[in-house]
mmCIF file of C-alpha atoms in Angstrom:
data_model
loop_
_atom_site.group_PDB
_atom_site.id
_atom_site.type_symbol
_atom_site.label_atom_id
_atom_site.label_comp_id
_atom_site.label_asym_id
_atom_site.label_seq_id
_atom_site.Cartn_x
_atom_site.Cartn_y
_atom_site.Cartn_z
ATOM 1 C CA MET A 1 -0.027 0.041 -0.113
ATOM 2 C CA HIS A 2 0.926 3.651 0.046
ATOM 3 C CA ALA A 3 1.098 6.022 2.999
ATOM 4 C CA ILE A 4 2.537 9.349 3.895
ATOM 5 C CA THR A 5 5.758 9.020 5.723
ATOM 6 C CA ILE A 6 8.057 11.329 7.619
ATOM 7 C CA PRO A 7 11.641 10.248 6.875
ATOM 8 C CA GLN A 8 13.040 13.373 8.690
ATOM 9 C CA PRO A 9 10.902 15.828 10.730
ATOM 10 C CA GLY A 10 10.540 19.263 9.226
ATOM 11 C CA GLY A 11 8.291 21.536 7.240
ATOM 12 C CA PRO A 12 5.407 20.265 5.105
ATOM 13 C CA GLU A 13 7.841 19.035 2.397
ATOM 14 C CA ALA A 14 8.733 16.402 5.022
ATOM 15 C CA LEU A 15 5.661 14.521 4.158
ATOM 16 C CA VAL A 16 6.399 11.728 1.529
ATOM 17 C CA TRP A 17 3.807 9.476 -0.149
ATOM 18 C CA THR A 18 5.538 6.168 -0.716
ATOM 19 C CA ASP A 19 5.158 2.390 -0.680
ATOM 20 C CA VAL A 20 5.011 0.732 2.805
ATOM 21 C CA PRO A 21 4.071 -2.719 4.043
ATOM 22 C CA ASP A 22 0.272 -3.460 4.538
ATOM 23 C CA PRO A 23 -0.896 -3.473 8.167
ATOM 24 C CA VAL A 24 -2.114 -6.700 9.576
ATOM 25 C CA PRO A 25 -5.078 -6.565 11.929
ATOM 26 C CA GLY A 26 -4.225 -8.081 15.343
ATOM 27 C CA GLU A 27 -6.388 -9.433 18.134
ATOM 28 C CA GLY A 28 -9.465 -7.358 18.490
ATOM 29 C CA GLU A 29 -8.619 -5.111 15.439
ATOM 30 C CA VAL A 30 -10.025 -4.670 11.859
ATOM 31 C CA LEU A 31 -8.309 -3.619 8.657
ATOM 32 C CA VAL A 32 -9.993 -0.626 7.167
ATOM 33 C CA GLU A 33 -9.438 0.447 3.545
ATOM 34 C CA VAL A 34 -9.281 4.118 3.973
ATOM 35 C CA ALA A 35 -11.553 6.567 1.979
ATOM 36 C CA ALA A 36 -10.357 9.713 3.648
ATOM 37 C CA SER A 37 -8.588 11.030 6.699
ATOM 38 C CA ALA A 38 -8.427 14.658 8.101
ATOM 39 C CA VAL A 39 -5.661 16.953 9.066
ATOM 40 C CA ASN A 40 -5.361 17.856 12.861
ATOM 41 C CA ARG A 41 -2.828 19.906 14.638
ATOM 42 C CA ALA A 42 -1.368 16.899 16.264
ATOM 43 C CA ASP A 43 -0.320 15.722 12.679
ATOM 44 C CA ILE A 44 1.542 18.973 12.257
ATOM 45 C CA LEU A 45 3.352 18.354 15.609
ATOM 46 C CA GLN A 46 4.313 14.842 14.690
ATOM 47 C CA ARG A 47 5.635 16.087 11.305
ATOM 48 C CA GLN A 48 7.785 18.655 13.202
ATOM 49 C CA GLY A 49 9.088 15.934 15.421
ATOM 50 C CA SER A 50 7.565 17.112 18.793
ATOM 51 C CA TYR A 51 4.604 14.547 19.008
ATOM 52 C CA SER A 52 5.600 10.932 18.611
ATOM 53 C CA PRO A 53 2.994 8.233 18.313
ATOM 54 C CA PRO A 54 2.312 6.196 21.353
ATOM 55 C CA PRO A 55 4.072 2.811 21.635
ATOM 56 C CA GLY A 56 2.607 0.203 19.204
ATOM 57 C CA ALA A 57 0.810 2.761 17.076
ATOM 58 C CA SER A 58 1.252 3.361 13.373
ATOM 59 C CA PRO A 59 4.204 5.648 12.581
ATOM 60 C CA TYR A 60 2.116 7.434 9.936
ATOM 61 C CA PRO A 61 0.237 10.697 10.759
ATOM 62 C CA GLY A 62 -3.538 10.713 10.870
ATOM 63 C CA LEU A 63 -5.692 10.435 13.871
ATOM 64 C CA GLU A 64 -9.091 9.705 12.194
ATOM 65 C CA CYS A 65 -10.321 8.118 8.972
ATOM 66 C CA SER A 66 -13.280 6.702 7.162
ATOM 67 C CA GLY A 67 -13.532 3.721 4.899
ATOM 68 C CA ARG A 68 -14.657 0.132 4.534
ATOM 69 C CA ILE A 69 -13.700 -2.784 6.660
ATOM 70 C CA ALA A 70 -11.450 -5.042 4.513
ATOM 71 C CA ALA A 71 -10.618 -7.815 7.030
ATOM 72 C CA LEU A 72 -11.420 -8.864 10.679
ATOM 73 C CA GLY A 73 -8.865 -9.690 13.094
ATOM 74 C CA PRO A 74 -9.102 -12.524 15.657
ATOM 75 C CA GLY A 75 -11.869 -12.037 18.357
ATOM 76 C CA VAL A 76 -13.740 -9.358 16.525
ATOM 77 C CA SER A 77 -17.561 -9.402 16.513
ATOM 78 C CA GLY A 78 -20.460 -6.953 15.628
ATOM 79 C CA TRP A 79 -18.605 -5.834 12.428
ATOM 80 C CA ALA A 80 -18.390 -7.356 8.816
ATOM 81 C CA VAL A 81 -16.191 -7.080 5.782
ATOM 82 C CA GLY A 82 -17.649 -4.204 3.776
ATOM 83 C CA ASP A 83 -19.071 -2.206 6.572
ATOM 84 C CA GLU A 84 -18.719 1.584 5.993
ATOM 85 C CA VAL A 85 -17.075 3.017 9.152
ATOM 86 C CA CYS A 86 -15.249 5.870 10.609
ATOM 87 C CA ALA A 87 -12.539 5.461 13.245
ATOM 88 C CA LEU A 88 -10.553 7.196 16.006
ATOM 89 C CA LEU A 89 -6.828 6.508 15.560
ATOM 90 C CA ALA A 90 -3.665 6.732 17.335
ATOM 91 C CA GLY A 91 -2.042 7.078 13.914
ATOM 92 C CA GLY A 92 -1.941 5.810 10.513
ATOM 93 C CA GLY A 93 -4.915 7.597 8.836
ATOM 94 C CA TYR A 94 -2.752 9.068 6.026
ATOM 95 C CA ALA A 95 -2.579 5.796 4.244
ATOM 96 C CA GLU A 96 -4.510 3.442 1.966
ATOM 97 C CA LYS A 97 -5.062 0.974 4.867
ATOM 98 C CA VAL A 98 -4.938 1.055 8.622
ATOM 99 C CA ALA A 99 -5.523 -1.456 11.433
ATOM 100 C CA VAL A 100 -8.035 -0.146 14.044
ATOM 101 C CA PRO A 101 -9.053 -1.606 17.432
ATOM 102 C CA ALA A 102 -12.668 -2.503 17.061
ATOM 103 C CA GLY A 103 -13.754 -0.338 20.028
ATOM 104 C CA GLN A 104 -12.706 2.714 18.174
ATOM 105 C CA LEU A 105 -15.068 2.035 15.202
ATOM 106 C CA LEU A 106 -18.236 4.042 14.502
ATOM 107 C CA PRO A 107 -20.695 3.355 11.683
ATOM 108 C CA VAL A 108 -21.053 6.089 9.132
ATOM 109 C CA PRO A 109 -23.964 8.322 10.463
ATOM 110 C CA GLU A 110 -27.190 8.174 8.446
ATOM 111 C CA GLY A 111 -27.301 11.090 5.912
ATOM 112 C CA LEU A 112 -23.419 11.688 5.592
ATOM 113 C CA SER A 113 -21.145 10.522 2.831
ATOM 114 C CA LEU A 114 -18.223 8.114 3.617
ATOM 115 C CA ARG A 115 -15.693 10.981 2.969
ATOM 116 C CA GLN A 116 -17.651 13.470 5.354
ATOM 117 C CA ALA A 117 -17.458 10.916 8.106
ATOM 118 C CA ALA A 118 -13.642 11.216 8.137
ATOM 119 C CA ALA A 119 -14.076 14.709 9.538
ATOM 120 C CA LEU A 120 -15.854 13.315 12.662
ATOM 121 C CA PRO A 121 -14.139 10.855 15.027
ATOM 122 C CA GLU A 122 -11.310 13.082 16.478
ATOM 123 C CA VAL A 123 -13.385 16.224 16.823
ATOM 124 C CA VAL A 124 -16.458 14.600 18.246
ATOM 125 C CA CYS A 125 -14.562 12.432 20.677
ATOM 126 C CA THR A 126 -12.433 15.370 21.747
ATOM 127 C CA VAL A 127 -15.479 17.727 22.319
ATOM 128 C CA TRP A 128 -17.753 15.099 23.830
ATOM 129 C CA SER A 129 -15.201 13.918 26.428
ATOM 130 C CA ASN A 130 -13.881 17.155 27.392
ATOM 131 C CA VAL A 131 -16.966 19.395 27.210
ATOM 132 C CA PHE A 132 -19.680 16.898 28.444
ATOM 133 C CA MET A 133 -18.048 13.883 30.133
ATOM 134 C CA VAL A 134 -15.367 15.943 32.021
ATOM 135 C CA ALA A 135 -16.580 19.572 32.313
ATOM 136 C CA HIS A 136 -20.147 18.497 32.512
ATOM 137 C CA LEU A 137 -21.741 21.378 30.572
ATOM 138 C CA ARG A 138 -25.497 21.641 31.300
ATOM 139 C CA PRO A 139 -28.470 23.197 29.571
ATOM 140 C CA GLY A 140 -28.583 26.872 30.224
ATOM 141 C CA GLU A 141 -24.885 27.290 31.012
ATOM 142 C CA THR A 142 -22.317 29.329 28.788
ATOM 143 C CA LEU A 143 -19.515 27.626 26.882
ATOM 144 C CA LEU A 144 -16.650 29.726 25.667
ATOM 145 C CA VAL A 145 -14.833 28.238 22.807
ATOM 146 C CA HIS A 146 -11.369 29.407 21.671
ATOM 147 C CA GLY A 147 -10.839 28.829 18.038
ATOM 148 C CA GLY A 148 -14.414 28.679 17.217
ATOM 149 C CA SER A 149 -13.969 28.191 13.427
ATOM 150 C CA SER A 150 -11.638 25.217 13.771
ATOM 151 C CA GLY A 151 -12.888 21.721 13.385
ATOM 152 C CA ILE A 152 -13.029 21.411 17.127
ATOM 153 C CA GLY A 153 -14.643 24.693 17.570
ATOM 154 C CA THR A 154 -17.374 24.194 14.782
ATOM 155 C CA MET A 155 -18.323 20.921 16.396
ATOM 156 C CA ALA A 156 -18.295 22.276 19.964
ATOM 157 C CA ILE A 157 -20.731 25.114 18.813
ATOM 158 C CA GLN A 158 -23.145 22.780 17.362
ATOM 159 C CA LEU A 159 -23.197 20.140 20.146
ATOM 160 C CA ALA A 160 -23.562 22.647 22.872
ATOM 161 C CA LYS A 161 -26.310 24.470 21.147
ATOM 162 C CA ALA A 162 -28.122 21.209 20.368
ATOM 163 C CA LEU A 163 -28.047 20.382 23.995
ATOM 164 C CA GLY A 164 -29.422 23.715 25.262
ATOM 165 C CA ALA A 165 -26.257 25.726 26.228
ATOM 166 C CA ARG A 166 -25.269 29.328 25.248
ATOM 167 C CA VAL A 167 -22.029 29.589 23.246
ATOM 168 C CA ALA A 168 -19.415 32.270 22.972
ATOM 169 C CA VAL A 169 -16.454 31.962 20.648
ATOM 170 C CA THR A 170 -13.220 33.631 19.792
ATOM 171 C CA ALA A 171 -11.860 33.942 16.225
ATOM 172 C CA GLY A 172 -9.479 36.103 14.394
ATOM 173 C CA THR A 173 -11.597 37.344 11.428
ATOM 174 C CA LYS A 174 -14.949 38.751 10.724
ATOM 175 C CA GLU A 175 -15.567 35.887 8.226
ATOM 176 C CA LYS A 176 -14.776 33.236 10.755
ATOM 177 C CA LEU A 177 -16.915 34.787 13.327
ATOM 178 C CA GLU A 178 -19.733 34.900 10.780
ATOM 179 C CA ARG A 179 -19.472 31.212 10.114
ATOM 180 C CA CYS A 180 -19.609 30.696 13.849
ATOM 181 C CA ALA A 181 -22.766 32.523 14.060
ATOM 182 C CA GLU A 182 -24.326 30.489 11.298
ATOM 183 C CA LEU A 183 -23.595 27.422 13.386
ATOM 184 C CA GLY A 184 -25.410 29.047 16.443
ATOM 185 C CA ALA A 185 -22.725 30.946 18.334
ATOM 186 C CA ASP A 186 -24.390 33.580 20.451
ATOM 187 C CA VAL A 187 -21.387 35.697 21.407
ATOM 188 C CA LEU A 188 -18.785 36.723 18.828
ATOM 189 C CA ILE A 189 -15.352 37.771 20.015
ATOM 190 C CA ASN A 190 -12.474 38.882 17.755
ATOM 191 C CA TYR A 191 -9.407 38.076 19.728
ATOM 192 C CA ARG A 192 -7.254 40.452 17.633
ATOM 193 C CA GLU A 193 -9.308 43.389 18.510
ATOM 194 C CA GLN A 194 -11.270 42.540 21.762
ATOM 195 C CA ASP A 195 -10.478 41.242 25.271
ATOM 196 C CA PHE A 196 -12.290 38.034 25.616
ATOM 197 C CA VAL A 197 -12.365 38.337 29.407
ATOM 198 C CA ALA A 198 -14.195 41.555 29.176
ATOM 199 C CA GLU A 199 -16.481 40.460 26.441
ATOM 200 C CA ILE A 200 -17.574 37.302 28.209
ATOM 201 C CA LYS A 201 -18.227 39.192 31.379
ATOM 202 C CA GLN A 202 -20.330 41.718 29.517
ATOM 203 C CA ALA A 203 -22.312 39.061 27.682
ATOM 204 C CA THR A 204 -23.115 37.120 31.046
ATOM 205 C CA ASP A 205 -23.941 40.106 33.165
ATOM 206 C CA GLY A 206 -20.600 39.752 35.006
ATOM 207 C CA ALA A 207 -20.938 36.078 35.715
ATOM 208 C CA GLY A 208 -18.349 34.635 33.242
ATOM 209 C CA ALA A 209 -18.293 31.344 31.299
ATOM 210 C CA ASP A 210 -19.303 28.057 33.023
ATOM 211 C CA VAL A 211 -17.086 26.037 30.739
ATOM 212 C CA ILE A 212 -14.153 27.040 28.595
ATOM 213 C CA LEU A 213 -12.655 24.828 25.947
ATOM 214 C CA ASP A 214 -9.223 26.035 25.433
ATOM 215 C CA ASN A 215 -6.661 25.085 22.679
ATOM 216 C CA MET A 216 -3.961 27.798 23.688
ATOM 217 C CA GLY A 217 -2.663 26.548 26.896
ATOM 218 C CA ALA A 218 -0.169 28.863 28.695
ATOM 219 C CA LYS A 219 -0.874 32.060 26.824
ATOM 220 C CA TYR A 220 -4.538 32.087 27.837
ATOM 221 C CA LEU A 221 -4.249 30.425 31.343
ATOM 222 C CA ASP A 222 -4.508 33.497 33.558
ATOM 223 C CA ARG A 223 -7.216 35.188 31.448
ATOM 224 C CA ASN A 224 -9.223 31.920 31.283
ATOM 225 C CA VAL A 225 -9.325 31.818 35.060
ATOM 226 C CA GLN A 226 -10.556 35.429 35.066
ATOM 227 C CA ALA A 227 -13.159 34.596 32.469
ATOM 228 C CA LEU A 228 -14.561 31.617 34.447
ATOM 229 C CA ALA A 229 -17.796 31.855 36.405
ATOM 230 C CA VAL A 230 -18.144 30.703 39.943
ATOM 231 C CA ASN A 231 -17.999 26.876 39.884
ATOM 232 C CA GLY A 232 -16.537 27.161 36.337
ATOM 233 C CA ARG A 233 -14.601 24.466 34.438
ATOM 234 C CA LEU A 234 -11.505 25.099 32.262
ATOM 235 C CA ALA A 235 -10.823 22.285 29.805
ATOM 236 C CA ILE A 236 -7.357 22.508 28.113
ATOM 237 C CA ILE A 237 -6.933 20.458 24.917
ATOM 238 C CA GLY A 238 -4.108 22.262 23.295
ATOM 239 C CA MET A 239 -0.810 24.126 23.719
ATOM 240 C CA GLN A 240 -0.668 26.612 20.764
ATOM 241 C CA GLY A 241 0.073 29.297 23.011
ATOM 242 C CA GLY A 242 2.794 27.573 24.974
ATOM 243 C CA VAL A 243 3.384 24.835 27.636
ATOM 244 C CA LYS A 244 4.192 26.768 30.772
ATOM 245 C CA GLY A 245 2.030 29.364 32.456
ATOM 246 C CA GLU A 246 1.540 31.025 35.830
ATOM 247 C CA LEU A 247 -1.547 29.910 37.695
ATOM 248 C CA ASN A 248 -3.129 32.357 40.238
ATOM 249 C CA ILE A 249 -4.385 29.695 42.579
ATOM 250 C CA GLY A 250 -6.119 32.356 44.794
ATOM 251 C CA ALA A 251 -8.194 33.409 41.846
ATOM 252 C CA LEU A 252 -9.083 29.805 41.015
ATOM 253 C CA LEU A 253 -10.060 29.163 44.619
ATOM 254 C CA GLY A 254 -12.143 32.281 44.571
ATOM 255 C CA LYS A 255 -14.079 30.889 41.597
ATOM 256 C CA ARG A 256 -14.270 27.355 43.098
ATOM 257 C CA GLY A 257 -12.914 26.533 39.716
ATOM 258 C CA ALA A 258 -11.574 23.379 38.177
ATOM 259 C CA ILE A 259 -8.976 22.903 35.420
ATOM 260 C CA SER A 260 -8.684 19.689 33.436
ATOM 261 C CA ALA A 261 -6.071 18.921 30.647
ATOM 262 C CA THR A 262 -6.505 15.860 28.464
ATOM 263 C CA SER A 263 -5.549 14.340 25.176
ATOM 264 C CA LEU A 264 -7.035 11.334 23.371
ATOM 265 C CA ARG A 265 -4.098 9.812 21.445
ATOM 266 C CA GLY A 266 -2.160 8.191 24.361
ATOM 267 C CA ARG A 267 -5.189 7.043 26.276
ATOM 268 C CA PRO A 268 -5.511 3.257 27.017
ATOM 269 C CA LEU A 269 -7.724 1.350 24.646
ATOM 270 C CA GLY A 270 -10.380 0.904 27.219
ATOM 271 C CA GLU A 271 -10.859 4.694 27.845
ATOM 272 C CA LYS A 272 -11.006 5.462 24.107
ATOM 273 C CA ALA A 273 -13.599 2.697 23.547
ATOM 274 C CA ALA A 274 -15.714 4.289 26.429
ATOM 275 C CA ILE A 275 -15.569 7.656 24.731
ATOM 276 C CA VAL A 276 -16.483 6.247 21.534
ATOM 277 C CA ALA A 277 -19.406 4.315 22.882
ATOM 278 C CA ALA A 278 -20.679 7.559 24.523
ATOM 279 C CA VAL A 279 -20.295 9.428 21.305
ATOM 280 C CA ARG A 280 -22.305 6.882 19.434
ATOM 281 C CA GLU A 281 -25.045 6.927 22.036
ATOM 282 C CA HIS A 282 -25.307 10.727 22.382
ATOM 283 C CA VAL A 283 -23.933 12.359 19.219
ATOM 284 C CA TRP A 284 -24.855 9.965 16.445
ATOM 285 C CA PRO A 285 -28.595 10.519 16.762
ATOM 286 C CA LEU A 286 -27.902 14.348 16.467
ATOM 287 C CA LEU A 287 -26.092 13.748 13.240
ATOM 288 C CA ALA A 288 -28.729 11.390 11.990
ATOM 289 C CA ALA A 289 -31.309 14.140 12.694
ATOM 290 C CA GLY A 290 -29.315 16.911 10.923
ATOM 291 C CA ASP A 291 -28.978 18.772 14.218
ATOM 292 C CA VAL A 292 -25.163 18.499 13.983
ATOM 293 C CA ARG A 293 -22.947 18.167 10.961
ATOM 294 C CA PRO A 294 -19.345 18.068 10.099
ATOM 295 C CA ILE A 295 -17.824 21.176 8.540
ATOM 296 C CA VAL A 296 -15.537 20.424 5.748
ATOM 297 C CA ASP A 297 -13.528 23.415 4.154
ATOM 298 C CA ARG A 298 -12.007 21.422 1.367
ATOM 299 C CA GLU A 299 -10.675 18.087 0.270
ATOM 300 C CA LEU A 300 -7.203 17.368 -1.173
ATOM 301 C CA PRO A 301 -5.759 14.036 -2.592
ATOM 302 C CA MET A 302 -3.814 12.289 0.228
ATOM 303 C CA PRO A 303 -0.493 12.446 -1.720
ATOM 304 C CA GLU A 304 -0.919 16.375 -1.463
ATOM 305 C CA ALA A 305 -0.824 16.201 2.363
ATOM 306 C CA ALA A 306 1.982 18.941 2.332
ATOM 307 C CA GLU A 307 -0.367 21.412 0.858
ATOM 308 C CA ALA A 308 -3.127 20.440 3.367
ATOM 309 C CA HIS A 309 -0.692 21.097 6.154
ATOM 310 C CA ARG A 310 0.299 24.490 4.747
ATOM 311 C CA LEU A 311 -3.259 25.366 4.684
ATOM 312 C CA VAL A 312 -4.036 24.354 8.307
ATOM 313 C CA GLU A 313 -0.888 25.942 9.644
ATOM 314 C CA ALA A 314 -1.770 29.235 8.016
ATOM 315 C CA SER A 315 -5.256 28.855 9.670
ATOM 316 C CA GLY A 316 -6.748 29.567 6.283
ATOM 317 C CA HIS A 317 -9.622 27.277 6.777
ATOM 318 C CA ILE A 318 -12.951 26.909 8.554
ATOM 319 C CA GLY A 319 -13.805 23.478 9.935
ATOM 320 C CA LYS A 320 -11.809 20.424 8.694
ATOM 321 C CA VAL A 321 -9.382 19.864 5.778
ATOM 322 C CA LEU A 322 -9.740 16.309 4.405
ATOM 323 C CA LEU A 323 -7.237 14.038 2.687
ATOM 324 C CA VAL A 324 -8.880 11.780 0.174
ATOM 325 C CA ALA A 325 -7.182 8.410 -0.699
ATOM 326 C CA PRO A 326 -6.425 7.873 -4.443
#
């Protein structure tokens, strides 16, 4: 088969489409013939040499895919060869085939194409696990999403609105904020021109956000705590703004706030399977009903992964960028 490899870490040109051995599904795994994958920030970090796959995972980038089951490994039940699926991966999505633990498979939602489904697993599992399973966002509460026009952001807006929350977002352009509004965002904050702490306070009559979904890390840590409501929850899922920040514990105590920081890729298989099962139970009906949908900016052939990375690094997209297998 062919896959995108990284012979040497570096810029987008480090991504090389080449012949590699076919994967073989092990105990409890299935072999998926990939139709499409999607570009995530973690793939860029891996390409740069700063985010290695967990032990035993595929060395190729790609944290989600869609496709058809080509073979079943030992001990797999409930799935059949030919089933159309999408999957949460620890790696290997930028390839023509990938071996996937059966617990990380999801059926293609009713009403969506096989390609569209590739835009779902990573973002839906990230949002559901952090915003709802960890931070326990409730109807009537306010969620602040940093990077509202990203793949994560566009999904967070829709899920929170579908479940009765109010949503505020930050983004860097008028166009991106308009797209967020189309998806249901109630409060639009241009982080280049406005102070999100002041804006979220004004929008909530001084209360602050009940839950904040943050992709920036250190750069926003102090201001995120300021923006929290009493009993607020800050969920950190990225480090685009650095890895070390100063935390005002007194301010956090005063808010009776909580901070969580999680990632999906390195979690044990059982934890991933539990998240995937919760997503199938709670989110898949919303997708089938049309209440939530993946936002795909564009599709590129998988051998052109370098161009896709350039696009995502430049933040010149809204939603997801897909890589389509030849």
